[in-house]
Amino acid sequence: MSWLIFQTGSGKTYTMLGDIEDLDVKPSPYRGMTPRIFEFLFTRIQAIEVNDVSKEMDLDIIKQNSQVERIIADRISKDNFGNVIPEYLVKRQGISYAEVTW
């Protein structure tokens, strides 16, 4: 029975690779196990990296906001696209009033 597994032309390579024509253009519904596994792994890695960066940014914002001692003034400015951006002159813990900047 085991000789059937290694039979020439039984589709072992096709099972592993599948239809690999134009994989860089669009994934084939007939792609094999190897392209599917790599696609799954890279998708998971990317999701983990994005999630870690997002958590890191959240923690950084919380840390920055926890150091605010006093809001001295505010002003509204616009970026190159015309979006309104509020800016605050903030006194943070550990710095003097002379070091405060926008």
mmCIF file of C-alpha atoms in Angstrom:
data_model
loop_
_atom_site.group_PDB
_atom_site.id
_atom_site.type_symbol
_atom_site.label_atom_id
_atom_site.label_comp_id
_atom_site.label_asym_id
_atom_site.label_seq_id
_atom_site.Cartn_x
_atom_site.Cartn_y
_atom_site.Cartn_z
ATOM 1 C CA MET A 1 0.000 0.000 0.000
ATOM 2 C CA SER A 2 2.816 2.453 0.817
ATOM 3 C CA TRP A 3 4.141 2.278 -2.746
ATOM 4 C CA LEU A 4 1.026 4.207 -3.870
ATOM 5 C CA ILE A 5 2.040 7.238 -1.784
ATOM 6 C CA PHE A 6 5.275 7.696 -3.694
ATOM 7 C CA GLN A 7 3.804 6.861 -7.073
ATOM 8 C CA THR A 8 5.117 9.059 -9.893
ATOM 9 C CA GLY A 9 2.523 11.547 -11.089
ATOM 10 C CA SER A 10 0.288 11.118 -8.041
ATOM 11 C CA GLY A 11 0.182 14.850 -7.340
ATOM 12 C CA LYS A 12 2.551 15.262 -4.379
ATOM 13 C CA THR A 13 4.150 18.434 -5.769
ATOM 14 C CA TYR A 14 0.801 19.832 -6.906
ATOM 15 C CA THR A 15 -0.620 19.256 -3.415
ATOM 16 C CA MET A 16 2.240 21.195 -1.859
ATOM 17 C CA LEU A 17 2.509 24.017 -4.430
ATOM 18 C CA GLY A 18 -0.725 23.934 -6.377
ATOM 19 C CA ASP A 19 -1.278 26.363 -9.248
ATOM 20 C CA ILE A 20 1.634 28.772 -8.741
ATOM 21 C CA GLU A 21 1.208 30.819 -11.913
ATOM 22 C CA ASP A 22 0.839 34.566 -11.211
ATOM 23 C CA LEU A 23 0.805 34.169 -7.406
ATOM 24 C CA ASP A 24 2.331 37.642 -7.040
ATOM 25 C CA VAL A 25 -0.561 39.174 -9.034
ATOM 26 C CA LYS A 26 -3.419 37.451 -7.220
ATOM 27 C CA PRO A 27 -3.732 34.303 -5.117
ATOM 28 C CA SER A 28 -5.060 31.342 -7.051
ATOM 29 C CA PRO A 29 -7.964 29.411 -5.544
ATOM 30 C CA TYR A 30 -5.975 26.344 -6.631
ATOM 31 C CA ARG A 31 -2.808 27.217 -4.697
ATOM 32 C CA GLY A 32 -1.332 24.393 -2.666
ATOM 33 C CA MET A 33 -0.522 23.937 0.990
ATOM 34 C CA THR A 34 2.787 25.844 1.010
ATOM 35 C CA PRO A 35 1.464 29.171 -0.356
ATOM 36 C CA ARG A 36 -1.561 28.941 1.950
ATOM 37 C CA ILE A 37 0.599 28.291 5.010
ATOM 38 C CA PHE A 38 2.918 31.218 4.222
ATOM 39 C CA GLU A 39 -0.063 33.499 3.560
ATOM 40 C CA PHE A 40 -1.557 32.509 6.928
ATOM 41 C CA LEU A 41 1.725 32.992 8.801
ATOM 42 C CA PHE A 42 2.489 36.408 7.294
ATOM 43 C CA THR A 43 -1.074 37.588 7.965
ATOM 44 C CA ARG A 44 -0.783 36.524 11.620
ATOM 45 C CA ILE A 45 2.650 38.147 12.013
ATOM 46 C CA GLN A 46 1.384 41.400 10.529
ATOM 47 C CA ALA A 47 -1.670 41.390 12.821
ATOM 48 C CA ILE A 48 0.531 40.815 15.875
ATOM 49 C CA GLU A 49 2.951 43.608 14.875
ATOM 50 C CA VAL A 50 0.119 46.087 14.286
ATOM 51 C CA ASN A 51 -1.484 45.143 17.601
ATOM 52 C CA ASP A 52 1.811 45.552 19.500
ATOM 53 C CA VAL A 53 2.484 48.967 17.929
ATOM 54 C CA SER A 54 -1.049 50.095 18.739
ATOM 55 C CA LYS A 55 -0.692 49.048 22.392
ATOM 56 C CA GLU A 56 2.695 50.772 22.578
ATOM 57 C CA MET A 57 1.213 54.003 21.191
ATOM 58 C CA ASP A 58 -1.707 53.839 23.640
ATOM 59 C CA LEU A 59 0.664 53.414 26.580
ATOM 60 C CA ASP A 60 2.822 56.302 25.346
ATOM 61 C CA ILE A 61 -0.210 58.621 25.091
ATOM 62 C CA ILE A 62 -1.368 57.617 28.584
ATOM 63 C CA LYS A 63 2.119 58.262 29.954
ATOM 64 C CA GLN A 64 2.329 61.677 28.272
ATOM 65 C CA ASN A 65 -1.111 62.731 29.495
ATOM 66 C CA SER A 66 -0.399 61.604 33.044
ATOM 67 C CA GLN A 67 2.550 64.028 33.170
ATOM 68 C CA VAL A 68 0.439 67.099 32.302
ATOM 69 C CA GLU A 69 0.447 69.507 35.206
ATOM 70 C CA ARG A 70 -1.393 72.479 33.691
ATOM 71 C CA ILE A 71 -2.794 73.609 30.330
ATOM 72 C CA ILE A 72 -1.693 77.223 29.989
ATOM 73 C CA ALA A 73 -3.216 78.173 26.634
ATOM 74 C CA ASP A 74 -4.716 76.708 23.481
ATOM 75 C CA ARG A 75 -4.905 77.648 19.829
ATOM 76 C CA ILE A 76 -6.357 76.255 16.639
ATOM 77 C CA SER A 77 -4.220 75.802 13.536
ATOM 78 C CA LYS A 78 -4.715 74.060 10.187
ATOM 79 C CA ASP A 79 -2.511 71.572 8.415
ATOM 80 C CA ASN A 80 -1.705 71.533 4.671
ATOM 81 C CA PHE A 81 -5.027 69.806 3.932
ATOM 82 C CA GLY A 82 -7.144 72.305 5.860
ATOM 83 C CA ASN A 83 -7.806 69.978 8.796
ATOM 84 C CA VAL A 84 -8.258 71.758 12.118
ATOM 85 C CA ILE A 85 -5.587 70.859 14.672
ATOM 86 C CA PRO A 86 -5.955 71.966 18.291
ATOM 87 C CA GLU A 87 -2.662 72.805 19.984
ATOM 88 C CA TYR A 88 -2.083 73.269 23.677
ATOM 89 C CA LEU A 89 0.639 75.031 25.640
ATOM 90 C CA VAL A 90 1.142 72.480 28.397
ATOM 91 C CA LYS A 91 3.191 72.566 31.572
ATOM 92 C CA ARG A 92 4.426 69.036 32.287
ATOM 93 C CA GLN A 93 5.741 67.673 35.539
ATOM 94 C CA GLY A 94 9.482 68.045 35.994
ATOM 95 C CA ILE A 95 10.018 71.067 33.695
ATOM 96 C CA SER A 96 9.988 74.746 34.504
ATOM 97 C CA TYR A 97 7.626 77.316 33.006
ATOM 98 C CA ALA A 98 10.580 78.719 31.013
ATOM 99 C CA GLU A 99 10.913 75.390 29.170
ATOM 100 C CA VAL A 100 7.241 75.170 28.134
ATOM 101 C CA THR A 101 6.694 75.168 24.341
ATOM 102 C CA TRP A 102 3.808 74.620 21.961
#
